[in-house]
Tab-separated table of C-alpha atoms in Angstrom:
chain	number	residue	atom	x	y	z
D	1087	UNK	CA	15.709	109.875	196.501
D	1088	UNK	CA	12.663	109.114	194.513
D	1089	UNK	CA	15.094	108.481	190.646
D	1090	UNK	CA	16.511	104.969	190.443
D	1091	UNK	CA	19.263	103.615	188.697
D	1092	UNK	CA	18.306	100.131	186.324
D	1093	UNK	CA	21.397	97.687	186.431
D	1094	UNK	CA	22.729	95.525	184.684
D	1095	UNK	CA	26.219	94.278	186.330
D	1096	UNK	CA	28.153	95.265	189.009
D	1097	UNK	CA	32.422	94.646	189.437
D	1098	UNK	CA	33.343	95.582	192.553
D	1099	UNK	CA	36.832	95.560	191.271
D	1100	UNK	CA	38.036	95.157	187.614
D	1101	UNK	CA	41.684	95.813	186.444
D	1102	UNK	CA	40.068	96.135	182.401
D	1103	UNK	CA	37.959	98.379	182.606
D	1104	UNK	CA	40.101	101.889	183.049
D	1105	UNK	CA	42.781	102.730	184.894
D	1106	UNK	CA	43.915	100.348	188.166
D	1107	UNK	CA	41.540	99.070	190.273
D	1108	UNK	CA	37.822	99.843	188.835
D	1109	UNK	CA	34.671	98.764	190.909
D	1110	UNK	CA	31.910	98.754	187.397
D	1111	UNK	CA	28.790	99.565	187.228
D	1112	UNK	CA	27.508	98.239	183.695
D	1113	UNK	CA	23.492	100.301	183.295
D	1114	UNK	CA	20.839	98.451	181.931
D	1115	UNK	CA	18.833	100.061	178.727
D	1116	UNK	CA	20.502	101.398	175.527
D	1117	UNK	CA	18.276	102.292	172.109
D	1118	UNK	CA	21.614	103.039	170.110
D	1119	UNK	CA	22.401	99.105	170.162
D	1120	UNK	CA	25.930	98.944	168.262
D	1121	UNK	CA	26.184	96.719	166.348
D	1122	UNK	CA	29.083	93.961	167.309
D	1123	UNK	CA	28.586	95.926	170.501
D	1124	UNK	CA	29.679	92.834	173.802
D	1125	UNK	CA	27.544	93.401	175.984
D	1126	UNK	CA	23.899	92.986	174.232
D	1127	UNK	CA	21.991	91.935	176.401
D	1128	UNK	CA	22.278	95.491	178.736
D	1129	UNK	CA	20.183	96.031	175.306
D	1130	UNK	CA	16.875	95.926	177.104
D	1131	UNK	CA	15.349	98.816	178.641
D	1132	UNK	CA	14.103	97.801	181.836
D	1133	UNK	CA	9.588	98.617	181.995
D	1134	UNK	CA	8.356	101.249	184.063
D	1135	UNK	CA	7.501	98.329	186.777
D	1136	UNK	CA	10.537	96.938	187.313
D	1137	UNK	CA	12.442	98.002	190.795
D	1138	UNK	CA	15.448	100.085	190.065
D	1139	UNK	CA	18.311	100.168	192.702
D	1140	UNK	CA	18.897	103.768	195.199
D	1141	UNK	CA	22.063	104.730	193.243
D	1142	UNK	CA	22.591	106.556	196.991
D	1143	UNK	CA	23.321	104.252	198.299
D	1144	UNK	CA	25.040	101.897	195.423
D	1145	UNK	CA	27.413	104.996	195.280
D	1146	UNK	CA	27.784	105.227	198.667
D	1147	UNK	CA	29.155	100.605	198.873
D	1148	UNK	CA	30.817	101.020	196.022
D	1149	UNK	CA	32.845	104.110	197.723
D	1150	UNK	CA	33.642	102.364	200.575
D	1151	UNK	CA	36.008	100.012	198.288
D	1152	UNK	CA	40.019	99.860	197.973
D	1153	UNK	CA	39.561	100.800	194.528
D	1154	UNK	CA	41.035	103.781	192.421
D	1155	UNK	CA	38.131	105.311	190.523
D	1156	UNK	CA	34.170	104.189	189.002
D	1157	UNK	CA	33.576	103.118	185.911
D	1158	UNK	CA	30.157	103.424	184.540
D	1159	UNK	CA	29.331	101.469	181.306
D	1160	UNK	CA	26.706	99.570	179.939
D	1161	UNK	CA	23.975	99.822	178.865
D	1162	UNK	CA	23.578	103.635	177.955
D	1163	UNK	CA	24.605	105.456	181.259
D	1164	UNK	CA	23.814	108.584	179.947
D	1165	UNK	CA	20.014	107.535	179.128
D	1166	UNK	CA	20.002	107.345	182.823
D	1167	UNK	CA	21.296	111.597	182.984
D	1168	UNK	CA	19.503	111.829	186.640
D	1169	UNK	CA	20.163	108.556	188.726
D	1170	UNK	CA	24.347	108.352	187.628
D	1171	UNK	CA	24.457	111.982	188.064
D	1172	UNK	CA	23.957	110.821	191.978
D	1173	UNK	CA	25.721	107.478	191.630
D	1174	UNK	CA	28.895	110.242	190.950
D	1175	UNK	CA	28.268	112.328	193.877
D	1176	UNK	CA	27.733	110.253	196.253
D	1177	UNK	CA	30.591	107.898	195.151
D	1178	UNK	CA	33.388	111.078	195.143
D	1179	UNK	CA	31.952	111.665	199.306
D	1180	UNK	CA	33.305	108.239	200.259
D	1181	UNK	CA	35.926	108.144	197.240
D	1182	UNK	CA	38.507	110.205	196.422
D	1183	UNK	CA	39.631	108.125	192.761
D	1184	UNK	CA	38.158	109.334	189.243
D	1185	UNK	CA	35.660	108.375	187.336
D	1186	UNK	CA	35.432	107.167	184.438
D	1187	UNK	CA	31.512	106.924	181.826
D	1188	UNK	CA	31.651	104.624	178.455
D	1189	UNK	CA	29.179	106.190	176.233
D	1190	UNK	CA	27.050	105.704	172.852
D	1191	UNK	CA	26.851	109.020	172.561
D	1192	UNK	CA	29.014	111.613	170.374
D	1193	UNK	CA	29.875	114.804	171.588
D	1194	UNK	CA	27.988	116.580	170.667
D	1195	UNK	CA	24.663	114.730	171.923
D	1196	UNK	CA	25.734	114.961	175.116
D	1197	UNK	CA	26.286	118.477	174.611
D	1198	UNK	CA	23.043	119.552	173.530
D	1199	UNK	CA	21.427	117.753	176.453
D	1200	UNK	CA	21.376	119.508	179.446
D	1201	UNK	CA	20.644	116.657	181.937
D	1202	UNK	CA	23.242	114.227	180.299
D	1203	UNK	CA	26.071	117.560	180.021
D	1204	UNK	CA	25.588	117.651	183.854
D	1205	UNK	CA	26.206	114.190	184.257
D	1206	UNK	CA	29.513	114.002	182.052
D	1207	UNK	CA	30.455	117.005	184.449
D	1208	UNK	CA	30.219	115.044	187.354
D	1209	UNK	CA	32.347	112.087	185.754
D	1210	UNK	CA	36.760	113.107	185.205
D	1211	UNK	CA	36.447	111.707	182.061
D	1212	UNK	CA	34.413	110.446	178.886
D	1213	UNK	CA	35.064	107.727	176.216
D	1214	UNK	CA	32.666	109.094	173.453
D	1215	UNK	CA	30.571	108.340	170.617
D	1216	UNK	CA	29.030	104.105	169.089
D	1217	UNK	CA	30.942	101.637	169.244
D	1218	UNK	CA	32.131	100.000	165.917
D	1219	UNK	CA	33.962	96.527	165.342
D	1220	UNK	CA	36.743	96.130	164.772
D	1221	UNK	CA	39.735	93.259	165.510
D	1222	UNK	CA	42.688	95.893	165.090
D	1223	UNK	CA	44.131	95.963	168.506
D	1224	UNK	CA	44.306	99.589	167.760
D	1225	UNK	CA	41.028	100.360	167.368
D	1226	UNK	CA	39.314	99.073	169.497
D	1227	UNK	CA	37.552	102.517	170.048
D	1228	UNK	CA	37.193	103.604	166.065
D	1229	UNK	CA	34.611	105.935	165.977
D	1230	UNK	CA	35.022	107.337	170.115
D	1231	UNK	CA	36.721	110.297	170.999
D	1232	UNK	CA	38.124	111.670	175.238
D	1233	UNK	CA	35.942	113.871	176.795
D	1234	UNK	CA	38.658	114.931	179.534
D	1235	UNK	CA	37.013	116.623	182.311
D	1236	UNK	CA	39.678	117.290	184.838
D	1237	UNK	CA	43.465	116.158	184.312
D	1238	UNK	CA	43.171	113.429	187.236
D	1239	UNK	CA	43.208	110.515	184.404
D	1240	UNK	CA	45.614	110.532	181.563
D	1241	UNK	CA	44.236	109.583	178.191
D	1242	UNK	CA	48.017	107.010	178.161
D	1243	UNK	CA	46.128	105.166	180.982
D	1244	UNK	CA	42.784	104.522	178.668
D	1245	UNK	CA	45.455	103.609	175.352
D	1246	UNK	CA	42.811	100.063	174.748
D	1247	UNK	CA	44.213	96.358	175.224
D	1248	UNK	CA	42.952	93.460	174.083
D	1249	UNK	CA	42.658	91.757	177.116
D	1250	UNK	CA	39.609	89.486	178.627
D	1251	UNK	CA	38.678	89.410	182.318
D	1252	UNK	CA	36.848	86.437	184.194
D	1253	UNK	CA	35.057	87.271	187.511
D	1254	UNK	CA	32.509	85.446	189.767
D	1255	UNK	CA	29.314	87.221	190.359
D	1256	UNK	CA	26.300	86.415	192.584
D	1257	UNK	CA	24.344	83.677	191.556
D	1258	UNK	CA	27.727	81.345	190.165
D	1259	UNK	CA	27.839	83.248	187.102
D	1260	UNK	CA	30.854	84.379	185.015
D	1261	UNK	CA	31.231	87.854	183.907
D	1262	UNK	CA	32.761	88.201	180.779
D	1263	UNK	CA	34.982	92.279	181.064
D	1264	UNK	CA	37.572	94.093	178.939
D	1265	UNK	CA	38.033	94.141	174.671
D	1266	UNK	CA	38.797	90.295	173.826
D	1267	UNK	CA	39.696	89.328	169.959
D	1268	UNK	CA	37.383	86.563	168.436
D	1269	UNK	CA	39.812	83.932	168.939
D	1270	UNK	CA	40.102	84.918	173.255
D	1271	UNK	CA	36.654	84.865	172.982
D	1272	UNK	CA	36.511	81.299	171.106
D	1273	UNK	CA	39.369	79.976	173.306
D	1274	UNK	CA	37.656	80.677	176.843
D	1275	UNK	CA	34.432	78.867	175.257
D	1276	UNK	CA	36.078	75.954	175.148
D	1277	UNK	CA	38.126	76.136	178.406
D	1278	UNK	CA	34.387	76.657	179.778
D	1279	UNK	CA	33.864	73.293	177.588
D	1280	UNK	CA	35.965	71.379	179.319
D	1281	UNK	CA	35.139	69.129	182.320
D	1282	UNK	CA	37.777	70.922	185.204
D	1283	UNK	CA	39.890	69.114	188.283
D	1284	UNK	CA	39.161	70.588	191.486
D	1285	UNK	CA	41.989	70.114	193.562
D	1286	UNK	CA	41.265	70.009	197.553
D	1287	UNK	CA	44.636	69.884	198.939
């Protein structure tokens, strides 16, 4: 496999990025740069000399996890359509779960691009459109449009919720995920400034 996938982060089990327990891949690189994006660190595009990962090997690895599906976010997955297609195909060979893509591309842009359209057709659903910041919990995905490629993901399971998930990643780094509002973020960051006691019982 010659095509590589540039990856920002991987969560091997998340409950706030689609229905059920999901493996999540945040790709690196996004030329859209939506104001207020929760993942601005994923925007810089990796240089051509950077080492990417083999999407087929990654898909096989994630597909063997006891998860209900795979979610692709970023970054912009559809700016790496060939690698994303290879990742999804490999995941599906090992796992019968669903595949969800979060994309800043509009449906019109997706359908106008053969490579983006091909990648989308590998998934079950796509939340498409640029991110528009809003504190209204019912408007988290304001500007997004749902593309149902199959009937395997029920639309009601994608209803947005103001939830925050914290996971410990490699290198002892904390990963925040989900769609918290500013007050929830402030509470979390204030907690992180406190000194914690470790009960070793």
